[in-house]
């Protein structure tokens, strides 16, 4: 099974969240390894591909976790709202 880990940037975004939102985020991230690669399952979790190799997990109506897949892990690169996601994506090469 895939592991999920947070980069420093994602960890910083996670620490900014309130306790209830952190718990929602953890629940969503914990469900990700069993669902990733199974489109019907991860569609219900709100996983979608943003660009080749770059994915988004919907934590709640506002919050998103952006991640990539490495060989045996899902690396969460950032956690933030829609504006933060747009800013993050605009700074990445396509």
Short mmCIF file of N, CA and C in Angstrom, two decimals:
data_model
loop_
_atom_site.label_atom_id
_atom_site.label_comp_id
_atom_site.label_asym_id
_atom_site.label_seq_id
_atom_site.Cartn_x
_atom_site.Cartn_y
_atom_site.Cartn_z
N UNK A 1 0.85 -1.19 0.00
CA UNK A 1 0.00 0.00 0.00
C UNK A 1 0.88 1.25 0.00
N UNK A 2 0.40 2.26 -0.64
CA UNK A 2 1.12 3.53 -0.71
C UNK A 2 1.18 4.22 0.65
N UNK A 3 2.28 4.92 0.88
CA UNK A 3 2.40 5.77 2.07
C UNK A 3 2.00 7.18 1.67
N UNK A 4 1.58 7.96 2.64
CA UNK A 4 1.30 9.38 2.42
C UNK A 4 2.22 10.16 3.34
N UNK A 5 2.94 11.12 2.79
CA UNK A 5 3.73 11.99 3.65
C UNK A 5 3.64 13.41 3.18
N UNK A 6 3.91 14.33 4.09
CA UNK A 6 3.81 15.75 3.82
C UNK A 6 5.19 16.36 3.68
N UNK A 7 5.33 17.24 2.71
CA UNK A 7 6.56 18.02 2.59
C UNK A 7 6.55 19.09 3.68
N UNK A 8 7.65 19.81 3.81
CA UNK A 8 7.70 20.90 4.80
C UNK A 8 6.62 21.93 4.53
N UNK A 9 6.44 22.27 3.27
CA UNK A 9 5.42 23.25 2.90
C UNK A 9 4.02 22.77 3.29
N UNK A 10 3.72 21.51 3.00
CA UNK A 10 2.41 20.96 3.35
C UNK A 10 2.24 20.91 4.86
N UNK A 11 3.29 20.55 5.57
CA UNK A 11 3.23 20.52 7.04
C UNK A 11 2.95 21.90 7.61
N UNK A 12 3.55 22.91 7.03
CA UNK A 12 3.31 24.29 7.48
C UNK A 12 1.85 24.67 7.23
N UNK A 13 1.32 24.30 6.09
CA UNK A 13 -0.09 24.58 5.79
C UNK A 13 -1.01 23.83 6.74
N UNK A 14 -0.65 22.60 7.07
CA UNK A 14 -1.46 21.79 7.99
C UNK A 14 -1.47 22.42 9.39
N UNK A 15 -0.33 22.89 9.86
CA UNK A 15 -0.25 23.47 11.20
C UNK A 15 -1.04 24.76 11.34
N UNK A 16 -1.31 25.44 10.23
CA UNK A 16 -2.11 26.67 10.26
C UNK A 16 -3.59 26.40 10.48
N UNK A 17 -4.02 25.17 10.24
CA UNK A 17 -5.44 24.82 10.32
C UNK A 17 -5.88 24.69 11.77
N UNK A 18 -7.16 24.92 12.00
CA UNK A 18 -7.73 24.70 13.32
C UNK A 18 -7.85 23.20 13.60
N UNK A 19 -8.06 22.81 14.86
CA UNK A 19 -8.10 21.39 15.23
C UNK A 19 -9.14 20.57 14.47
N UNK A 20 -10.33 21.11 14.27
CA UNK A 20 -11.36 20.36 13.55
C UNK A 20 -11.00 20.18 12.09
N UNK A 21 -10.44 21.21 11.50
CA UNK A 21 -10.04 21.12 10.09
C UNK A 21 -8.85 20.18 9.95
N UNK A 22 -7.93 20.20 10.91
CA UNK A 22 -6.82 19.24 10.88
C UNK A 22 -7.34 17.81 10.90
N UNK A 23 -8.34 17.55 11.73
CA UNK A 23 -8.91 16.20 11.81
C UNK A 23 -9.56 15.81 10.48
N UNK A 24 -10.28 16.73 9.86
CA UNK A 24 -10.88 16.46 8.54
C UNK A 24 -9.80 16.15 7.51
N UNK A 25 -8.73 16.92 7.57
CA UNK A 25 -7.61 16.72 6.64
C UNK A 25 -6.98 15.35 6.86
N UNK A 26 -6.76 14.98 8.10
CA UNK A 26 -6.17 13.67 8.39
C UNK A 26 -7.07 12.53 7.91
N UNK A 27 -8.37 12.66 8.11
CA UNK A 27 -9.30 11.63 7.64
C UNK A 27 -9.20 11.47 6.12
N UNK A 28 -9.19 12.60 5.41
CA UNK A 28 -9.10 12.55 3.95
C UNK A 28 -7.77 11.93 3.51
N UNK A 29 -6.68 12.33 4.14
CA UNK A 29 -5.37 11.81 3.76
C UNK A 29 -5.24 10.33 4.09
N UNK A 30 -5.83 9.88 5.18
CA UNK A 30 -5.77 8.46 5.55
C UNK A 30 -6.54 7.59 4.56
N UNK A 31 -7.59 8.13 3.97
CA UNK A 31 -8.39 7.35 3.02
C UNK A 31 -7.76 7.31 1.63
N UNK A 32 -6.81 8.17 1.38
CA UNK A 32 -6.22 8.30 0.05
C UNK A 32 -5.48 7.07 -0.45
N UNK A 33 -4.60 6.43 0.33
CA UNK A 33 -3.83 5.29 -0.23
C UNK A 33 -4.70 4.14 -0.73
N UNK A 34 -5.77 3.84 -0.05
CA UNK A 34 -6.64 2.74 -0.47
C UNK A 34 -7.48 3.07 -1.68
N UNK A 35 -7.63 4.35 -1.97
CA UNK A 35 -8.50 4.77 -3.07
C UNK A 35 -7.72 5.19 -4.32
N UNK A 36 -6.48 5.61 -4.15
CA UNK A 36 -5.73 6.14 -5.29
C UNK A 36 -5.53 5.06 -6.34
N UNK A 37 -5.81 5.40 -7.58
CA UNK A 37 -5.69 4.44 -8.67
C UNK A 37 -6.97 3.66 -8.92
N UNK A 38 -7.99 3.92 -8.13
CA UNK A 38 -9.30 3.28 -8.30
C UNK A 38 -10.30 4.41 -8.57
N UNK A 39 -10.49 4.79 -9.82
CA UNK A 39 -11.24 6.01 -10.17
C UNK A 39 -12.62 6.13 -9.54
N UNK A 40 -13.37 5.06 -9.46
CA UNK A 40 -14.71 5.18 -8.89
C UNK A 40 -14.66 5.47 -7.40
N UNK A 41 -13.64 4.98 -6.74
CA UNK A 41 -13.50 5.22 -5.31
C UNK A 41 -12.95 6.61 -5.07
N UNK A 42 -11.87 6.97 -5.77
CA UNK A 42 -11.28 8.27 -5.46
C UNK A 42 -12.11 9.44 -5.99
N UNK A 43 -13.00 9.19 -6.93
CA UNK A 43 -13.89 10.27 -7.36
C UNK A 43 -14.78 10.70 -6.20
N UNK A 44 -15.21 9.74 -5.39
CA UNK A 44 -16.02 10.06 -4.22
C UNK A 44 -15.25 10.83 -3.17
N UNK A 45 -13.94 10.68 -3.15
CA UNK A 45 -13.10 11.42 -2.21
C UNK A 45 -12.77 12.82 -2.74
N UNK A 46 -13.06 13.05 -3.99
CA UNK A 46 -12.73 14.34 -4.57
C UNK A 46 -11.29 14.42 -5.04
N UNK A 47 -10.77 13.31 -5.54
CA UNK A 47 -9.42 13.30 -6.11
C UNK A 47 -9.54 13.56 -7.60
N UNK A 48 -8.73 14.47 -8.09
CA UNK A 48 -8.71 14.70 -9.53
C UNK A 48 -7.31 15.08 -9.96
N UNK A 49 -7.03 14.78 -11.20
CA UNK A 49 -5.73 15.12 -11.76
C UNK A 49 -5.77 16.56 -12.24
N UNK A 50 -4.80 17.36 -11.80
CA UNK A 50 -4.71 18.75 -12.22
C UNK A 50 -3.85 18.88 -13.47
N UNK A 51 -2.76 18.16 -13.46
CA UNK A 51 -1.80 18.10 -14.57
C UNK A 51 -1.23 16.69 -14.55
N UNK A 52 -0.56 16.27 -15.60
CA UNK A 52 0.02 14.93 -15.55
C UNK A 52 0.92 14.77 -14.31
N UNK A 53 0.58 13.80 -13.49
CA UNK A 53 1.37 13.51 -12.30
C UNK A 53 1.08 14.38 -11.09
N UNK A 54 0.18 15.33 -11.20
CA UNK A 54 -0.14 16.24 -10.11
C UNK A 54 -1.63 16.13 -9.81
N UNK A 55 -1.96 15.88 -8.55
CA UNK A 55 -3.33 15.58 -8.17
C UNK A 55 -3.80 16.49 -7.03
N UNK A 56 -5.13 16.57 -6.92
CA UNK A 56 -5.75 17.36 -5.87
C UNK A 56 -6.70 16.46 -5.09
N UNK A 57 -6.68 16.58 -3.77
CA UNK A 57 -7.61 15.89 -2.89
C UNK A 57 -8.47 16.95 -2.23
N UNK A 58 -9.78 16.82 -2.33
CA UNK A 58 -10.69 17.76 -1.69
C UNK A 58 -10.85 17.35 -0.22
N UNK A 59 -10.45 18.24 0.68
CA UNK A 59 -10.59 17.98 2.11
C UNK A 59 -11.97 18.41 2.58
N UNK A 60 -12.40 19.59 2.16
CA UNK A 60 -13.74 20.10 2.43
C UNK A 60 -14.10 21.08 1.32
N UNK A 61 -15.12 21.88 1.51
CA UNK A 61 -15.54 22.79 0.44
C UNK A 61 -14.46 23.78 0.04
N UNK A 62 -13.60 24.14 0.97
CA UNK A 62 -12.60 25.17 0.71
C UNK A 62 -11.19 24.62 0.60
N UNK A 63 -10.86 23.64 1.38
CA UNK A 63 -9.48 23.17 1.54
C UNK A 63 -9.12 22.05 0.57
N UNK A 64 -7.91 22.14 0.01
CA UNK A 64 -7.39 21.15 -0.92
C UNK A 64 -5.99 20.73 -0.51
N UNK A 65 -5.64 19.49 -0.82
CA UNK A 65 -4.28 18.99 -0.64
C UNK A 65 -3.77 18.62 -2.03
N UNK A 66 -2.63 19.14 -2.40
CA UNK A 66 -2.03 18.88 -3.71
C UNK A 66 -0.91 17.86 -3.50
N UNK A 67 -0.91 16.81 -4.32
CA UNK A 67 0.08 15.75 -4.13
C UNK A 67 0.56 15.18 -5.46
N UNK A 68 1.69 14.50 -5.39
CA UNK A 68 2.26 13.77 -6.51
C UNK A 68 2.49 12.34 -6.06
N UNK A 69 2.58 11.44 -7.02
CA UNK A 69 2.88 10.06 -6.68
C UNK A 69 4.33 9.76 -7.02
N UNK A 70 5.04 9.21 -6.06
CA UNK A 70 6.37 8.68 -6.33
C UNK A 70 6.21 7.17 -6.40
N UNK A 71 7.29 6.44 -6.45
CA UNK A 71 7.24 4.99 -6.64
C UNK A 71 6.32 4.30 -5.63
N UNK A 72 6.49 4.60 -4.36
CA UNK A 72 5.73 3.89 -3.33
C UNK A 72 5.03 4.83 -2.35
N UNK A 73 4.85 6.07 -2.74
CA UNK A 73 4.27 7.04 -1.81
C UNK A 73 3.49 8.12 -2.55
N UNK A 74 2.64 8.77 -1.79
CA UNK A 74 1.94 9.96 -2.26
C UNK A 74 2.48 11.12 -1.44
N UNK A 75 3.13 12.05 -2.12
CA UNK A 75 3.79 13.18 -1.46
C UNK A 75 2.88 14.39 -1.52
N UNK A 76 2.36 14.80 -0.37
CA UNK A 76 1.51 15.98 -0.30
C UNK A 76 2.43 17.19 -0.32
N UNK A 77 2.29 18.01 -1.34
CA UNK A 77 3.19 19.14 -1.52
C UNK A 77 2.67 20.43 -0.92
N UNK A 78 1.35 20.56 -0.83
CA UNK A 78 0.79 21.76 -0.20
C UNK A 78 -0.64 21.50 0.22
N UNK A 79 -1.06 22.22 1.24
CA UNK A 79 -2.44 22.18 1.73
C UNK A 79 -2.89 23.63 1.81
N UNK A 80 -4.00 23.94 1.16
CA UNK A 80 -4.46 25.31 1.19
C UNK A 80 -5.82 25.47 0.53
N UNK A 81 -6.29 26.71 0.48
CA UNK A 81 -7.58 27.01 -0.13
C UNK A 81 -7.39 27.21 -1.64
N UNK A 82 -8.49 27.55 -2.30
CA UNK A 82 -8.46 27.68 -3.76
C UNK A 82 -7.42 28.71 -4.23
N UNK A 83 -7.36 29.84 -3.56
CA UNK A 83 -6.41 30.89 -3.96
C UNK A 83 -4.98 30.41 -3.79
N UNK A 84 -4.69 29.72 -2.70
CA UNK A 84 -3.35 29.20 -2.47
C UNK A 84 -2.98 28.13 -3.49
N UNK A 85 -3.95 27.32 -3.87
CA UNK A 85 -3.71 26.29 -4.90
C UNK A 85 -3.39 26.96 -6.23
N UNK A 86 -4.17 27.97 -6.62
CA UNK A 86 -3.90 28.68 -7.88
C UNK A 86 -2.51 29.30 -7.86
N UNK A 87 -2.15 29.91 -6.73
CA UNK A 87 -0.83 30.53 -6.61
C UNK A 87 0.27 29.46 -6.73
N UNK A 88 0.07 28.34 -6.07
CA UNK A 88 1.05 27.25 -6.12
C UNK A 88 1.20 26.75 -7.56
N UNK A 89 0.07 26.54 -8.24
CA UNK A 89 0.13 26.03 -9.61
C UNK A 89 0.76 27.03 -10.57
N UNK A 90 0.54 28.31 -10.36
CA UNK A 90 1.12 29.30 -11.26
C UNK A 90 2.64 29.37 -11.12
N UNK A 91 3.16 28.94 -9.98
CA UNK A 91 4.60 28.94 -9.76
C UNK A 91 5.30 27.68 -10.20
N UNK A 92 4.53 26.68 -10.63
CA UNK A 92 5.10 25.39 -11.07
C UNK A 92 5.28 25.37 -12.57
N UNK A 93 6.29 24.68 -13.03
CA UNK A 93 6.45 24.45 -14.47
C UNK A 93 5.39 23.47 -14.90
N UNK A 94 4.94 23.56 -16.11
CA UNK A 94 3.92 22.63 -16.61
C UNK A 94 4.51 21.32 -17.01
#
